[in-house]
Tab-separated table of C-alpha atoms in Angstrom:
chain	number	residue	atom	x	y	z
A	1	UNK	CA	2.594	0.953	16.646
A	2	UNK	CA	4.378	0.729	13.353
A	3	UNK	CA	7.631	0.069	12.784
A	4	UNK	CA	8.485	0.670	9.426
A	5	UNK	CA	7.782	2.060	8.388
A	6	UNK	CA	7.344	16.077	-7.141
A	7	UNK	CA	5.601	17.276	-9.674
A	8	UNK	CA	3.165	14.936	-11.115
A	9	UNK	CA	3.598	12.717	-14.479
A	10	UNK	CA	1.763	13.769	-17.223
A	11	UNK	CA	-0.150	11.029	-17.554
A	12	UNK	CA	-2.624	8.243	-15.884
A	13	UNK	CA	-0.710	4.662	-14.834
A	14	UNK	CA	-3.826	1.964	-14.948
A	15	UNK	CA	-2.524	-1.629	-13.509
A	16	UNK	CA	-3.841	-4.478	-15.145
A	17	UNK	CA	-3.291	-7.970	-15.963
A	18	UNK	CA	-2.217	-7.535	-19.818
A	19	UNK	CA	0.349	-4.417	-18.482
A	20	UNK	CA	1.635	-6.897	-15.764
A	21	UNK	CA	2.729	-10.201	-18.234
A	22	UNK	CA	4.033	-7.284	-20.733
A	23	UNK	CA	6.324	-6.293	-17.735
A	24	UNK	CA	7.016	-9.920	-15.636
A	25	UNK	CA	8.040	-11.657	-18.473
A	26	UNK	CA	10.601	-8.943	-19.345
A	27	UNK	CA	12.313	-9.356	-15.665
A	28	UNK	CA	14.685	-11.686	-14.711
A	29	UNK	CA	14.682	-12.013	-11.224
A	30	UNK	CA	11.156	-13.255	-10.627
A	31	UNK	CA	9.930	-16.781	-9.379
A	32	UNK	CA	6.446	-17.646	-11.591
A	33	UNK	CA	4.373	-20.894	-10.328
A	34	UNK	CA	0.797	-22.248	-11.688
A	35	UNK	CA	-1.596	-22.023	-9.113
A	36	UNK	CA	-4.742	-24.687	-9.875
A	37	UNK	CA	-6.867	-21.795	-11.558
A	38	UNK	CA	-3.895	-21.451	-14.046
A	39	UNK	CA	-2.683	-18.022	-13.121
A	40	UNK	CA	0.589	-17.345	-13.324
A	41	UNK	CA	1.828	-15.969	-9.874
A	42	UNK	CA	4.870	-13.866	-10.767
A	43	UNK	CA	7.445	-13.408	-7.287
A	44	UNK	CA	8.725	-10.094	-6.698
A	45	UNK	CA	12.039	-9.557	-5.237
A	46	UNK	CA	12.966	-6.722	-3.626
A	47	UNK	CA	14.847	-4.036	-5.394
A	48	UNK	CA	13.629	-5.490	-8.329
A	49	UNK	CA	11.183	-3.437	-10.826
A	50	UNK	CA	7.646	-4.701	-12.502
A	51	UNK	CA	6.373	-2.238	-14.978
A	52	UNK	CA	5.343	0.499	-12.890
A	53	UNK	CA	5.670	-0.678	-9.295
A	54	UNK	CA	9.213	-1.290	-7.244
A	55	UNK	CA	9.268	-4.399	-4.713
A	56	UNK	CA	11.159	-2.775	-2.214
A	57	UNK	CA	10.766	-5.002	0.479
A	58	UNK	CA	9.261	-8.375	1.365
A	59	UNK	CA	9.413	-8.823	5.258
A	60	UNK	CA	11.228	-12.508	4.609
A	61	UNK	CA	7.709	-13.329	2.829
A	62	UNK	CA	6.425	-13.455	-0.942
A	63	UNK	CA	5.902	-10.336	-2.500
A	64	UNK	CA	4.183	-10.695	-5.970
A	65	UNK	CA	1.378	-10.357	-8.782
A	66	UNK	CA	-1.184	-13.086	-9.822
A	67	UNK	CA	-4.008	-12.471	-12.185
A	68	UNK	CA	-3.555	-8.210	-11.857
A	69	UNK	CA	-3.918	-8.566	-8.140
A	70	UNK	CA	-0.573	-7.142	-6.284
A	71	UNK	CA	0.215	-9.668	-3.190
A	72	UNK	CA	1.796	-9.009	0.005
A	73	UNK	CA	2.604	-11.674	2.591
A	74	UNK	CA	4.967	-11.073	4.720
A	75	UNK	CA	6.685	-14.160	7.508
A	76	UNK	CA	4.569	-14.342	10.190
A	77	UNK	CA	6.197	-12.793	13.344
A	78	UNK	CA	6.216	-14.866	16.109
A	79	UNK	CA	7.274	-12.794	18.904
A	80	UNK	CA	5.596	-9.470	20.341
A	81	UNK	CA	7.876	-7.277	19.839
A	82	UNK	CA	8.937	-8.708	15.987
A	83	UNK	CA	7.315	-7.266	13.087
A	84	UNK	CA	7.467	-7.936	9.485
A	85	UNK	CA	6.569	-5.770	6.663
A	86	UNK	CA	6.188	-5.785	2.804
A	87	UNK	CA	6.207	-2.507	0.293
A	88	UNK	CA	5.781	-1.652	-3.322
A	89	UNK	CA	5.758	1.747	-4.635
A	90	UNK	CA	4.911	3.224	-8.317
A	91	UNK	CA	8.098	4.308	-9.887
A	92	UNK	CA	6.100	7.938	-11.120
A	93	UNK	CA	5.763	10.281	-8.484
A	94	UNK	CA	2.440	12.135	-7.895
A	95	UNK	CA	1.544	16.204	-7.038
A	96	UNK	CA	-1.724	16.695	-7.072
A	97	UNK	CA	-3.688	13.187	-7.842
A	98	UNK	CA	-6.651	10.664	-7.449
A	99	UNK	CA	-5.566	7.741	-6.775
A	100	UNK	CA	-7.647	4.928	-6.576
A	101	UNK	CA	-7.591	0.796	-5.481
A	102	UNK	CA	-9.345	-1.929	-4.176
A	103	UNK	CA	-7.565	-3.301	-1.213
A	104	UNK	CA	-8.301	-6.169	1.211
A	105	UNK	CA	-6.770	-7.500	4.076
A	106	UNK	CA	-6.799	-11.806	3.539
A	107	UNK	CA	-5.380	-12.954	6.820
A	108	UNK	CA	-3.322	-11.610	9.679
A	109	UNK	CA	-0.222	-13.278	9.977
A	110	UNK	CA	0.854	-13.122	13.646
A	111	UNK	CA	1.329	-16.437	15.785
A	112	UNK	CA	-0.327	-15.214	19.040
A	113	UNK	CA	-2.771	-11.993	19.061
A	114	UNK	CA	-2.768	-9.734	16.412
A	115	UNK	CA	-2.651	-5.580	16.489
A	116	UNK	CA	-5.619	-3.957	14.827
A	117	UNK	CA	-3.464	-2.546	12.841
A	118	UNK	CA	-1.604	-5.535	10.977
A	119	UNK	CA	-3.714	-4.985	7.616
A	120	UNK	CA	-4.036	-3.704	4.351
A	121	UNK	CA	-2.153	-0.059	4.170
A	122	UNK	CA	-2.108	2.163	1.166
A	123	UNK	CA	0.444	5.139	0.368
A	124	UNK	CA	0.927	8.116	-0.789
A	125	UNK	CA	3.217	11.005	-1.290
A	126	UNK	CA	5.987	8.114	-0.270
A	127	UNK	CA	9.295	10.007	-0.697
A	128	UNK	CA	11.680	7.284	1.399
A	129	UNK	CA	10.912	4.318	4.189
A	130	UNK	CA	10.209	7.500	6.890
A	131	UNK	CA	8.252	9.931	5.130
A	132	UNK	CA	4.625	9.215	3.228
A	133	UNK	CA	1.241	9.682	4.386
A	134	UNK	CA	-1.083	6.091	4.782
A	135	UNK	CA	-4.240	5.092	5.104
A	136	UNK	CA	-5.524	1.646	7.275
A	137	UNK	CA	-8.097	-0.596	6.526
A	138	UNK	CA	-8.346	-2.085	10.325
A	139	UNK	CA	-10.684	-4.470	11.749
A	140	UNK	CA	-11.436	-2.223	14.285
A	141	UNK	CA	-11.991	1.120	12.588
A	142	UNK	CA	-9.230	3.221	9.936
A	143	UNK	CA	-6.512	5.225	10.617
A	144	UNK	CA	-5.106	8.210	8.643
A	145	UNK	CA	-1.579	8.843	9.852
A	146	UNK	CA	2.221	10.218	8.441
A	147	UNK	CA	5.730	8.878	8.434
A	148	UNK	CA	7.941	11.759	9.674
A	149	UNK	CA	11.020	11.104	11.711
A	150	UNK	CA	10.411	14.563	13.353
A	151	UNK	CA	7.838	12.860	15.660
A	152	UNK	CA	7.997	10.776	18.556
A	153	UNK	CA	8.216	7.487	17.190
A	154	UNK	CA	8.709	8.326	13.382
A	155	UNK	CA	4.955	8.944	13.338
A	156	UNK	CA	1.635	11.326	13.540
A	157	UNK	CA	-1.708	10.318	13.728
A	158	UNK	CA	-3.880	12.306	11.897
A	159	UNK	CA	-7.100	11.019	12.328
A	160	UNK	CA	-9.061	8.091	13.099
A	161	UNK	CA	-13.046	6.647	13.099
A	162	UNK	CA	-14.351	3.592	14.547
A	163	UNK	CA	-15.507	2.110	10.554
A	164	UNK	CA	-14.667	-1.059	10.905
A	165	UNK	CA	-13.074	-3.020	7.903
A	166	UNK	CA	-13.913	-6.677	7.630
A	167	UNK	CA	-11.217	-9.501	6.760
A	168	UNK	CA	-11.303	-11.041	3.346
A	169	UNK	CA	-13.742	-8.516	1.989
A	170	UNK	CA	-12.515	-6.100	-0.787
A	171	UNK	CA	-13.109	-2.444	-0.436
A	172	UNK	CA	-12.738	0.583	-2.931
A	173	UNK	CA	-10.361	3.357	-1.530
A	174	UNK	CA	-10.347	6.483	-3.140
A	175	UNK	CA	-7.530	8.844	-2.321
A	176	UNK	CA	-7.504	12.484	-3.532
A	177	UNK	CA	-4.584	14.501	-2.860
A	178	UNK	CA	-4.464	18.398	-3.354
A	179	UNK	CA	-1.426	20.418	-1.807
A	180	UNK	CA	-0.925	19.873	1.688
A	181	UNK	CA	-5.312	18.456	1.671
A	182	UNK	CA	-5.932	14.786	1.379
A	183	UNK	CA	-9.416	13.131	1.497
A	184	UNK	CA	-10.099	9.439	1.926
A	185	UNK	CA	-13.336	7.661	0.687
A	186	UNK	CA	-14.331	3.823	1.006
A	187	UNK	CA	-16.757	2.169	-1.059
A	188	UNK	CA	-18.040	5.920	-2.576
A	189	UNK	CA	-18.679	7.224	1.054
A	190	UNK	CA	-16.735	10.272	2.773
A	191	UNK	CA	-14.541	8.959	5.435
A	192	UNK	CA	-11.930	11.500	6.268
A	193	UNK	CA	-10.381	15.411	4.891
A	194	UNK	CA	-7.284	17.032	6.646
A	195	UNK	CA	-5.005	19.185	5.959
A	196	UNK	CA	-1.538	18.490	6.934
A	197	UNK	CA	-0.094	22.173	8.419
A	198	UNK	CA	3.070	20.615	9.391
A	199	UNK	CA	5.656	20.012	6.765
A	200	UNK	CA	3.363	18.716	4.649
A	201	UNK	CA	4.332	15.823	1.670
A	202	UNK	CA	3.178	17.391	-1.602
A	203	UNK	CA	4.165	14.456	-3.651
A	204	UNK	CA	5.785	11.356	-4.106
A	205	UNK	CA	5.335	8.201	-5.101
A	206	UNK	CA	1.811	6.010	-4.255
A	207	UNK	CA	2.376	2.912	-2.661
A	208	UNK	CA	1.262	-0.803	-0.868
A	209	UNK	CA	2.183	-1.940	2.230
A	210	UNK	CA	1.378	-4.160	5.357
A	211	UNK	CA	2.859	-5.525	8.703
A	212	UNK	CA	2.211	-8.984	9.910
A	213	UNK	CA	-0.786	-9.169	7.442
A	214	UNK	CA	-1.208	-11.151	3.833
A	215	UNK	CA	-2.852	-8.224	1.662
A	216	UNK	CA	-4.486	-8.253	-1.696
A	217	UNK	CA	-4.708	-4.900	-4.116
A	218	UNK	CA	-6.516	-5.243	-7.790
A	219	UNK	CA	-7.570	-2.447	-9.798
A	220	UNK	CA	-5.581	0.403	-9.242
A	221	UNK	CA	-5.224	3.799	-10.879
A	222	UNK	CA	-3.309	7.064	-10.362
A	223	UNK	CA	-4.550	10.320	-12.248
A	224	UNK	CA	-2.291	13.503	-11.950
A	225	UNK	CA	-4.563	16.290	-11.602
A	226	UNK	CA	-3.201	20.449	-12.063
């Protein structure tokens, strides 16, 4: 499917509008346009750093912040077996956390027939490109799944449900990390717990991320928890 693709900080990193003009207007390799609300839209390059989030890649798209909401839009592929991808991370890295963030998937990207899952993604315990855990908002249910080069493809599913996730509507993900035990709610209801036996990530950075999909994140926190 995918192709892409410790201790904690002592403190709590809260995204917000104010925190991201503080940090844009401090870096200089950033494109910033008006749109016709007035917001500034801020590009974000990749390598380059935005208070606490890294652009680290854009899938040939636009990568960037308007208004406190974190944009991902990636070039539309236009062959079956293309795919392109866009990632931030936090620059803190998480142990034990809750981390928290609206997400929504806006439009998916590809020229003929989508895959269910080219849609919002979010991260955790991201250490490089081939090892994280992530969580998928798809239109036709969620997925919980791991980046480890160890498996067959780079990748284990760890569990899915047939939830559906509508496009264009925001959601509220809730991730809580504890060890090698992750739990996943949407919109204050229990979706998934497991507990990763296998090598398991025990921290890292948190992170955004979508193929073939424009994505939209607002509101996001991280709290390090003993």
């Amino acid at each position: 499917m995918s192709t892409m693709s410790p201790s904690a900080m002592p403190r709590v990193f809260r995204w917000s509008p104010a925190l991201a003009l503080a940090a844009l207007l401090t870096v200089a390799a950033v494109t910033a346009v008006l749109d016709r609300g007035g917001d500034r839209f801020v590009r974000w390059r990749d390598g380059t750093v935005h208070g606490p989030w890294r652009a680290v890649f854009d899938g040939h798209g636009v990568n960037g912040s308007r208004g406190g909401v974190i944009s991902l839009r990636p070039k539309p592929a236009t062959d079956p077996a293309e795919t392109h991808a866009g990632l931030v991370v936090s620059q803190a890295r998480y142990g034990h956390m809750d981390f928290h963030v609206r997400a929504r998937t806006v439009a998916q990207l590809r020229d003929q027939a989508p895959n269910p899952w080219e849609a919002a993604w979010i991260v955790w315990a991201y250490s490089d490109e081939h090892h994280f855990y992530y969580f998928i908002l798809k239109p036709t249910g969620w997925e919980l799944g791991k980046r480890d080069p160890a498996y067959r493809g780079g990748q284990r599913f760890l569990a899915t449900g047939e939830r559906s996730f509508a496009i264009g509507r925001w959601y509220r993900v809730s991730v809580v990390q504890r060890g090698a035990t992750m739990s996943v709610r949407v919109d204050g209801r229990p979706v998934t717990e497991f507990t990763d036996a296998e090598r398991p990530y025990t921290g890292g950075s948190v992170g955004l991320y979508t193929e073939d999909a424009e994505v939209e994140f607002r509101e996001i926190s991280v709290r390090p928890r003993p």
